[in-house]
Tab-separated table of N, CA and C in Angstrom:
chain	number	residue	atom	x	y	z
A	980	MET	N	85.120	103.077	99.746
A	980	MET	CA	85.809	103.108	100.885
A	980	MET	C	85.305	104.750	101.336
A	981	TRP	N	85.279	105.559	100.649
A	981	TRP	CA	84.813	107.008	101.005
A	981	TRP	C	83.394	106.960	101.557
A	982	LYS	N	82.647	106.117	101.284
A	982	LYS	CA	81.176	106.102	101.794
A	982	LYS	C	81.196	105.529	103.161
A	983	TRP	N	81.924	104.795	103.688
A	983	TRP	CA	82.117	104.272	105.091
A	983	TRP	C	82.327	105.217	106.015
A	984	SER	N	81.977	105.038	107.080
A	984	SER	CA	82.411	105.934	108.254
A	984	SER	C	83.760	106.064	108.503
A	985	SER	N	84.195	107.256	108.780
A	985	SER	CA	85.633	107.397	108.951
A	985	SER	C	86.436	106.724	109.897
A	986	LYS	N	85.600	106.535	111.039
A	986	LYS	CA	86.274	105.683	112.008
A	986	LYS	C	86.546	104.525	111.678
A	987	TYR	N	85.824	103.811	111.110
A	987	TYR	CA	85.814	102.393	110.532
A	987	TYR	C	87.010	102.183	109.508
A	988	VAL	N	87.165	103.168	108.599
A	988	VAL	CA	88.306	103.133	107.894
A	988	VAL	C	89.507	103.203	108.419
A	989	TYR	N	89.797	104.133	109.289
A	989	TYR	CA	90.795	104.441	109.904
A	989	TYR	C	91.236	103.228	110.969
A	990	VAL	N	90.293	102.658	111.504
A	990	VAL	CA	90.582	101.565	112.354
A	990	VAL	C	91.059	100.299	111.573
A	991	ILE	N	90.254	100.173	110.322
A	991	ILE	CA	90.756	98.973	109.464
A	991	ILE	C	92.321	99.277	108.948
A	992	ILE	N	92.661	100.369	108.545
A	992	ILE	CA	93.881	100.891	108.006
A	992	ILE	C	94.999	100.649	109.087
A	993	ALA	N	94.811	101.032	110.181
A	993	ALA	CA	95.602	101.172	111.190
A	993	ALA	C	95.862	99.559	111.643
A	994	ALA	N	94.789	98.633	111.637
A	994	ALA	CA	94.940	97.417	112.019
A	994	ALA	C	95.958	96.559	110.869
A	995	LEU	N	95.653	97.051	109.769
A	995	LEU	CA	96.252	96.362	108.554
A	995	LEU	C	97.695	96.628	108.741
A	996	THR	N	98.042	98.316	108.890
A	996	THR	CA	99.358	98.504	108.898
A	996	THR	C	100.165	98.119	110.246
A	997	THR	N	99.419	97.829	111.134
A	997	THR	CA	100.141	97.194	112.307
A	997	THR	C	100.396	95.699	111.946
A	998	LEU	N	99.499	95.046	111.531
A	998	LEU	CA	99.424	93.495	111.185
A	998	LEU	C	100.821	93.361	110.141
A	999	GLY	N	101.045	94.144	109.423
A	999	GLY	CA	102.177	94.071	108.495
A	999	GLY	C	103.520	94.179	109.149
A	1000	ILE	N	103.350	95.504	109.958
A	1000	ILE	CA	104.743	95.596	111.025
A	1000	ILE	C	104.933	94.361	111.646
A	1001	ALA	N	103.922	93.955	112.214
A	1001	ALA	CA	104.047	92.737	113.146
A	1001	ALA	C	104.574	91.413	112.342
A	1002	VAL	N	104.097	91.228	111.132
A	1002	VAL	CA	104.409	90.033	110.479
A	1002	VAL	C	105.915	90.347	109.803
A	1003	THR	N	106.358	91.471	109.650
A	1003	THR	CA	107.618	91.703	109.196
A	1003	THR	C	108.657	91.216	110.181
A	1004	PHE	N	108.377	92.007	111.387
A	1004	PHE	CA	109.146	91.487	112.856
A	1004	PHE	C	109.319	90.004	112.887
A	1005	VAL	N	108.101	89.429	112.814
A	1005	VAL	CA	108.281	88.036	113.196
A	1005	VAL	C	109.088	87.291	112.190
A	1006	VAL	N	108.956	87.535	110.844
A	1006	VAL	CA	109.904	87.155	109.864
A	1006	VAL	C	111.356	87.475	109.931
A	1007	ALA	N	111.521	88.641	110.359
A	1007	ALA	CA	113.071	88.950	110.486
A	1007	ALA	C	113.378	88.505	111.906
A	1008	TYR	N	112.623	88.165	112.933
A	1008	TYR	CA	113.186	87.419	114.062
A	1008	TYR	C	113.266	86.147	113.835
A	1009	VAL	N	112.400	85.309	113.232
A	1009	VAL	CA	112.532	83.936	113.059
A	1009	VAL	C	113.788	83.473	112.382
A	1010	TYR	N	113.996	84.272	111.109
A	1010	TYR	CA	115.008	83.840	110.310
A	1010	TYR	C	116.296	84.509	110.705
A	1011	GLN	N	116.235	85.277	111.715
A	1011	GLN	CA	117.418	86.167	112.186
A	1011	GLN	C	118.294	86.994	111.071
A	1012	PHE	N	117.693	87.775	110.459
A	1012	PHE	CA	117.974	88.253	109.333
A	1012	PHE	C	118.879	89.642	109.924
A	1013	PRO	N	120.042	89.977	109.435
A	1013	PRO	CA	120.625	91.317	109.943
A	1013	PRO	C	120.181	92.435	109.148
A	1014	VAL	N	120.311	93.541	109.730
A	1014	VAL	CA	119.803	94.626	108.883
A	1014	VAL	C	120.701	95.196	107.867
A	1015	ASN	N	121.972	94.904	107.912
A	1015	ASN	CA	122.996	95.051	106.715
A	1015	ASN	C	122.975	93.792	105.968
A	1016	TYR	N	122.185	93.579	105.025
A	1016	TYR	CA	121.930	92.462	104.216
A	1016	TYR	C	123.422	92.133	103.302
A	1017	LEU	N	124.287	93.284	103.224
A	1017	LEU	CA	125.519	92.873	102.415
A	1017	LEU	C	126.473	91.902	103.031
A	1018	GLN	N	126.198	91.718	104.389
A	1018	GLN	CA	127.140	90.645	105.237
A	1018	GLN	C	126.740	89.494	104.922
A	1019	LEU	N	125.497	89.126	104.077
A	1019	LEU	CA	125.102	87.778	103.849
A	1019	LEU	C	125.735	87.020	102.922
A	1020	ASP	N	125.729	85.698	103.003
A	1020	ASP	CA	126.417	85.065	101.713
A	1020	ASP	C	125.345	84.888	100.731
A	1021	ASP	N	125.860	84.143	99.703
A	1021	ASP	CA	124.569	84.210	98.736
A	1021	ASP	C	123.428	83.412	99.029
A	1022	ALA	N	123.672	82.311	99.606
A	1022	ALA	CA	122.517	81.489	99.880
A	1022	ALA	C	121.372	82.078	101.053
A	1023	SER	N	122.116	82.834	102.136
A	1023	SER	CA	121.360	83.747	103.114
A	1023	SER	C	120.759	84.721	102.436
A	1024	LEU	N	121.494	85.354	101.303
A	1024	LEU	CA	120.851	86.749	100.683
A	1024	LEU	C	119.566	86.379	99.799
A	1025	ALA	N	119.581	85.092	99.348
A	1025	ALA	CA	118.497	84.676	98.574
A	1025	ALA	C	117.290	84.394	99.455
A	1026	ASP	N	117.682	83.628	100.667
A	1026	ASP	CA	116.502	83.540	101.708
A	1026	ASP	C	116.091	84.944	102.133
A	1027	TYR	N	116.846	85.824	102.142
A	1027	TYR	CA	116.413	87.306	102.634
A	1027	TYR	C	115.461	87.938	101.503
A	1028	LEU	N	115.807	88.005	100.419
A	1028	LEU	CA	115.247	88.432	99.399
A	1028	LEU	C	113.897	87.492	99.180
A	1029	GLN	N	113.655	86.430	99.480
A	1029	GLN	CA	112.410	85.802	99.358
A	1029	GLN	C	111.698	85.992	100.409
A	1030	ALA	N	112.073	85.885	101.828
A	1030	ALA	CA	111.378	86.195	102.825
A	1030	ALA	C	111.021	87.494	103.318
A	1031	LEU	N	111.871	88.439	102.934
A	1031	LEU	CA	111.670	89.684	103.692
A	1031	LEU	C	111.725	90.913	102.805
A	1032	TYR	N	112.285	90.661	101.506
A	1032	TYR	CA	112.541	91.809	100.588
A	1032	TYR	C	111.308	92.091	99.775
A	1033	TYR	N	111.040	90.805	98.853
A	1033	TYR	CA	110.040	90.733	97.709
A	1033	TYR	C	108.569	90.564	98.198
A	1034	PRO	N	108.244	89.904	99.278
A	1034	PRO	CA	106.926	89.552	99.602
A	1034	PRO	C	106.167	90.658	99.940
A	1035	THR	N	104.843	90.807	99.793
A	1035	THR	CA	103.753	91.543	99.853
A	1035	THR	C	103.722	91.951	101.502
A	1036	HIS	N	104.042	91.148	102.384
A	1036	HIS	CA	103.832	91.305	103.767
A	1036	HIS	C	104.729	92.576	104.351
A	1037	ALA	N	105.995	92.676	103.647
A	1037	ALA	CA	106.974	93.363	103.995
A	1037	ALA	C	106.855	94.780	103.310
A	1038	ARG	N	105.939	95.019	102.304
A	1038	ARG	CA	105.734	96.003	101.374
A	1038	ARG	C	104.336	96.845	101.848
A	1039	TYR	N	103.408	96.090	102.313
A	1039	TYR	CA	102.017	96.742	102.302
A	1039	TYR	C	101.840	97.776	103.578
A	1040	PRO	N	102.839	97.719	104.690
A	1040	PRO	CA	102.639	98.922	105.607
A	1040	PRO	C	102.750	100.137	105.036
A	1041	PRO	N	103.739	100.544	104.052
A	1041	PRO	CA	103.591	101.857	103.245
A	1041	PRO	C	102.540	102.034	102.430
A	1042	TRP	N	101.965	100.842	101.660
A	1042	TRP	CA	100.983	101.194	100.957
A	1042	TRP	C	99.709	101.580	101.760
A	1043	THR	N	99.529	100.907	102.688
A	1043	THR	CA	98.283	101.340	103.520
A	1043	THR	C	98.392	102.827	104.293
A	1044	ILE	N	99.689	103.218	104.425
A	1044	ILE	CA	99.945	104.556	105.209
A	1044	ILE	C	99.514	105.516	103.922
A	1045	GLY	N	99.899	105.388	102.639
A	1045	GLY	CA	99.623	106.043	101.330
A	1045	GLY	C	97.978	106.101	101.301
A	1046	LEU	N	97.474	104.679	101.268
A	1046	LEU	CA	96.073	104.716	101.198
A	1046	LEU	C	95.316	105.405	102.231
A	1047	CYS	N	95.835	105.667	103.571
A	1047	CYS	CA	95.077	106.472	104.498
A	1047	CYS	C	95.324	108.003	103.969
A	1048	LEU	N	96.492	108.289	103.646
A	1048	LEU	CA	96.655	109.667	103.307
A	1048	LEU	C	95.882	110.055	102.084
A	1049	GLY	N	95.792	109.181	101.296
A	1049	GLY	CA	94.602	109.442	100.169
A	1049	GLY	C	93.405	109.689	100.390
A	1050	TYR	N	92.983	108.841	101.411
A	1050	TYR	CA	91.611	108.843	101.925
A	1050	TYR	C	91.472	110.212	102.610
A	1051	ILE	N	92.380	110.672	103.525
A	1051	ILE	CA	92.262	111.838	104.100
A	1051	ILE	C	92.376	112.938	103.225
A	1052	LEU	N	93.259	113.041	102.266
A	1052	LEU	CA	93.101	114.063	101.024
A	1052	LEU	C	91.668	113.943	100.369
A	1053	HIS	N	91.211	112.671	100.132
A	1053	HIS	CA	89.945	112.969	99.453
A	1053	HIS	C	88.697	113.518	100.401
A	1054	ARG	N	88.793	113.249	101.565
A	1054	ARG	CA	87.818	113.766	102.590
A	1054	ARG	C	88.061	115.078	102.728
A	1055	THR	N	89.178	115.929	102.573
A	1055	THR	CA	89.499	117.077	102.818
A	1055	THR	C	89.527	117.868	101.403
A	1056	HIS	N	89.171	117.356	100.431
A	1056	HIS	CA	89.495	117.974	98.958
A	1056	HIS	C	88.481	119.134	99.171
A	1057	GLY	N	89.028	120.482	98.653
A	1057	GLY	CA	88.220	121.564	98.319
A	1057	GLY	C	87.855	122.411	99.694
A	1058	ARG	N	88.505	121.736	100.829
A	1058	ARG	CA	88.288	122.683	102.133
A	1058	ARG	C	89.633	123.258	102.585
A	1059	GLN	N	89.629	124.435	103.164
A	1059	GLN	CA	90.658	124.983	103.668
A	1059	GLN	C	91.090	124.485	104.955
A	1060	LEU	N	92.009	123.927	105.429
A	1060	LEU	CA	92.293	123.424	106.469
A	1060	LEU	C	93.083	124.194	107.422
A	1061	THR	N	92.840	124.589	108.648
A	1061	THR	CA	93.223	125.323	109.573
A	1061	THR	C	93.945	124.708	110.461
A	1062	LEU	N	95.258	124.576	110.537
A	1062	LEU	CA	95.972	123.676	111.521
A	1062	LEU	C	96.746	124.614	112.703
A	1063	THR	N	96.890	124.356	113.949
A	1063	THR	CA	97.762	125.235	114.903
A	1063	THR	C	98.972	125.073	114.426
A	1064	THR	N	99.685	126.154	115.041
A	1064	THR	CA	101.080	126.256	114.643
A	1064	THR	C	101.636	124.967	115.426
A	1065	SER	N	101.272	124.370	116.414
A	1065	SER	CA	102.108	123.632	117.298
A	1065	SER	C	101.676	122.209	116.389
A	1066	SER	N	100.683	121.982	115.841
A	1066	SER	CA	100.350	120.691	114.935
A	1066	SER	C	101.330	120.911	113.669
A	1067	ILE	N	101.431	122.138	113.012
A	1067	ILE	CA	102.059	122.055	111.912
A	1067	ILE	C	103.676	121.724	112.411
A	1068	LEU	N	104.286	122.376	113.477
A	1068	LEU	CA	105.578	122.297	113.838
A	1068	LEU	C	105.684	120.735	114.288
A	1069	SER	N	104.637	120.208	114.900
A	1069	SER	CA	104.932	118.891	115.335
A	1069	SER	C	104.807	117.805	114.112
A	1070	GLY	N	104.142	118.088	113.112
A	1070	GLY	CA	104.059	117.262	111.927
A	1070	GLY	C	105.410	117.368	111.342
A	1071	TRP	N	106.034	118.438	110.975
A	1071	TRP	CA	107.272	118.635	110.509
A	1071	TRP	C	108.415	117.951	111.179
A	1072	VAL	N	108.294	117.984	112.558
A	1072	VAL	CA	109.315	117.352	113.367
A	1072	VAL	C	109.296	116.010	113.270
A	1073	GLY	N	108.073	115.529	113.562
A	1073	GLY	CA	107.916	114.094	113.491
A	1073	GLY	C	108.097	113.547	112.209
A	1074	SER	N	108.005	114.064	111.046
A	1074	SER	CA	108.337	113.557	109.776
A	1074	SER	C	109.716	113.679	109.660
A	1075	ASN	N	110.274	114.729	109.931
A	1075	ASN	CA	112.037	114.545	109.977
A	1075	ASN	C	112.727	113.455	110.798
A	1076	ILE	N	111.990	113.240	111.903
A	1076	ILE	CA	112.451	112.311	112.729
A	1076	ILE	C	112.174	110.879	112.103
A	1077	CYS	N	110.976	110.797	111.656
A	1077	CYS	CA	110.753	109.470	110.853
A	1077	CYS	C	111.822	108.991	109.776
A	1078	MET	N	111.921	110.386	108.950
A	1078	MET	CA	112.832	109.819	108.050
A	1078	MET	C	114.232	109.694	107.989
A	1079	ILE	N	114.565	110.508	109.081
A	1079	ILE	CA	116.099	110.394	109.326
A	1079	ILE	C	116.467	109.139	110.002
A	1080	GLY	N	115.244	108.895	110.860
A	1080	GLY	CA	115.554	107.428	111.690
A	1080	GLY	C	115.464	106.191	110.670
A	1081	ALA	N	114.808	106.396	109.671
A	1081	ALA	CA	114.888	105.370	108.698
A	1081	ALA	C	116.066	105.203	108.138
A	1082	VAL	N	116.821	106.365	107.807
A	1082	VAL	CA	118.173	106.447	106.932
A	1082	VAL	C	119.323	106.269	107.734
A	1083	LEU	N	119.457	106.959	108.892
A	1083	LEU	CA	120.369	107.016	109.991
A	1083	LEU	C	120.342	105.724	110.850
A	1084	GLY	N	119.279	105.054	110.919
A	1084	GLY	CA	118.987	104.121	111.860
A	1084	GLY	C	119.799	102.902	111.406
A	1085	LEU	N	120.427	102.871	110.140
A	1085	LEU	CA	121.290	101.937	109.459
A	1085	LEU	C	122.630	101.794	110.157
A	1086	THR	N	123.111	103.304	110.778
A	1086	THR	CA	124.383	103.445	111.375
A	1086	THR	C	125.049	102.470	112.371
A	1087	PRO	N	124.297	102.170	113.316
A	1087	PRO	CA	124.758	101.313	114.179
A	1087	PRO	C	124.971	99.817	113.972
A	1088	PHE	N	124.387	99.442	112.865
A	1088	PHE	CA	124.363	97.902	112.125
A	1088	PHE	C	125.462	97.804	111.312
A	1089	GLN	N	126.185	98.830	110.830
A	1089	GLN	CA	127.196	99.091	109.839
A	1089	GLN	C	128.275	99.284	110.479
A	1090	GLN	N	128.495	99.442	111.886
A	1090	GLN	CA	129.887	99.537	112.702
A	1090	GLN	C	130.589	98.310	112.451
A	1091	SER	N	131.776	98.303	112.569
A	1091	SER	CA	132.565	96.839	112.300
A	1091	SER	C	132.672	96.503	113.806
A	1092	ASP	N	132.419	97.074	115.008
A	1092	ASP	CA	132.286	96.146	115.974
A	1092	ASP	C	131.010	96.025	116.396
A	1093	TYR	N	129.870	95.885	115.695
A	1093	TYR	CA	128.476	95.685	115.845
A	1093	TYR	C	128.273	94.482	116.036
A	1094	VAL	N	127.952	94.054	117.106
A	1094	VAL	CA	127.353	92.633	117.478
A	1094	VAL	C	125.856	92.263	116.984
A	1095	TYR	N	125.726	91.604	116.396
A	1095	TYR	CA	124.185	91.098	116.050
A	1095	TYR	C	123.227	90.995	117.155
A	1096	GLY	N	122.212	91.883	117.247
A	1096	GLY	CA	121.376	92.063	118.141
A	1096	GLY	C	119.755	91.295	117.403
A	1097	ARG	N	119.421	90.261	117.599
A	1097	ARG	CA	118.052	89.901	117.202
A	1097	ARG	C	116.841	90.592	117.201
A	1098	LEU	N	116.557	91.303	118.390
A	1098	LEU	CA	115.620	92.155	118.751
A	1098	LEU	C	115.685	93.548	117.891
A	1099	GLU	N	116.667	94.029	117.968
A	1099	GLU	CA	116.917	95.238	117.610
A	1099	GLU	C	117.000	95.049	115.804
A	1100	SER	N	117.426	94.363	115.463
A	1100	SER	CA	117.686	94.298	113.947
A	1100	SER	C	116.119	93.837	113.360
A	1101	SER	N	115.296	93.002	114.180
A	1101	SER	CA	113.982	92.862	113.858
A	1101	SER	C	113.257	94.065	113.767
A	1102	LEU	N	113.297	94.916	114.857
A	1102	LEU	CA	112.423	96.066	115.012
A	1102	LEU	C	113.048	96.977	113.893
A	1103	TYR	N	114.013	97.082	113.530
A	1103	TYR	CA	114.281	98.104	112.484
A	1103	TYR	C	113.732	97.758	111.188
A	1104	HIS	N	113.750	96.274	110.909
A	1104	HIS	CA	113.030	95.635	109.676
A	1104	HIS	C	111.810	96.094	109.711
A	1105	ALA	N	111.137	96.145	110.873
A	1105	ALA	CA	109.774	96.011	110.813
A	1105	ALA	C	108.982	97.405	110.590
A	1106	VAL	N	110.040	98.603	111.127
A	1106	VAL	CA	109.299	99.687	111.100
A	1106	VAL	C	110.175	100.643	110.318
A	1107	PHE	N	111.306	100.551	109.733
A	1107	PHE	CA	111.845	101.566	108.972
A	1107	PHE	C	110.951	102.060	107.560
A	1108	ARG	N	110.431	101.064	106.762
A	1108	ARG	CA	109.551	101.406	105.583
A	1108	ARG	C	108.570	102.418	105.979
A	1109	ALA	N	107.905	101.713	107.042
A	1109	ALA	CA	106.599	102.452	107.563
A	1109	ALA	C	107.112	103.968	108.222
A	1110	GLY	N	108.121	103.882	109.029
A	1110	GLY	CA	108.368	105.121	109.139
A	1110	GLY	C	108.706	106.316	107.966
A	1111	TRP	N	109.543	105.863	107.166
A	1111	TRP	CA	109.699	106.762	105.885
A	1111	TRP	C	108.352	106.873	105.274
A	1112	SER	N	107.504	106.161	105.426
A	1112	SER	CA	106.289	106.341	104.637
A	1112	SER	C	105.617	107.505	105.302
A	1113	VAL	N	105.506	107.259	106.663
A	1113	VAL	CA	104.776	108.440	107.481
A	1113	VAL	C	105.454	109.842	107.280
A	1114	GLY	N	106.718	109.853	107.118
A	1114	GLY	CA	107.224	111.047	106.657
A	1114	GLY	C	107.005	111.677	105.426
A	1115	VAL	N	106.831	110.853	104.656
A	1115	VAL	CA	106.598	111.255	103.060
A	1115	VAL	C	105.131	111.720	103.054
A	1116	ALA	N	104.248	111.036	103.839
A	1116	ALA	CA	102.714	111.268	103.883
A	1116	ALA	C	102.626	112.540	104.465
A	1117	TRP	N	103.335	112.810	105.564
A	1117	TRP	CA	103.082	114.180	106.103
A	1117	TRP	C	103.433	115.297	105.121
A	1118	ILE	N	104.670	115.128	104.413
A	1118	ILE	CA	105.167	116.284	103.479
A	1118	ILE	C	104.104	116.537	102.586
A	1119	ILE	N	103.509	115.303	101.978
A	1119	ILE	CA	102.370	115.389	100.953
A	1119	ILE	C	101.239	116.219	101.701
A	1120	PHE	N	100.667	115.858	102.896
A	1120	PHE	CA	99.695	116.391	103.186
A	1120	PHE	C	99.954	117.992	103.608
A	1121	ALA	N	101.124	118.153	104.111
A	1121	ALA	CA	101.317	119.750	104.492
A	1121	ALA	C	101.395	120.475	103.357
A	1122	CYS	N	102.066	119.942	102.311
A	1122	CYS	CA	102.070	120.867	101.119
A	1122	CYS	C	100.744	121.062	100.570
A	1123	ASP	N	99.899	119.980	100.359
A	1123	ASP	CA	98.367	120.094	99.761
A	1123	ASP	C	97.889	120.946	100.666
A	1124	ALA	N	97.956	120.908	101.970
A	1124	ALA	CA	97.050	121.888	102.970
A	1124	ALA	C	97.673	123.373	102.983
A	1125	GLY	N	98.680	123.685	102.327
A	1125	GLY	CA	99.253	125.135	102.138
A	1125	GLY	C	100.266	125.084	103.239
A	1126	TYR	N	100.810	124.144	103.925
A	1126	TYR	CA	101.808	124.471	105.077
A	1126	TYR	C	103.172	123.855	104.683
A	1127	GLY	N	103.621	123.634	103.432
A	1127	GLY	CA	104.628	122.816	102.897
A	1127	GLY	C	105.751	124.059	102.775
């Protein structure tokens, strides 16, 4: 992969990540899985685990994000990166937003007065793993570049 043109690698990784997010969204939408899986009965929990928790399609967007980070780290190995202050600040703020959103995004779904929303539940299922991964990827990249 490191022998390919960078633009092709980034396009392929972005397409695979987007596809994984879209497939996860569709599965969550079709099966109408709530975000708070603790509310499910045993049969529905088994369906949730088989359709959305264990399968590769739900797990590979974070993997592709890590793959992209590894590719970037490989391409920049041994070089001193100079980032602007606004880039560094944007990266840290974005990382925190992604990670806090992944964790605290559960809060509305866990309220006793919450009414199931198919679209919002499916969106959360689709993006929370990728959001967390983007946040972790920035932390690794920033620390490797000396901005951690």
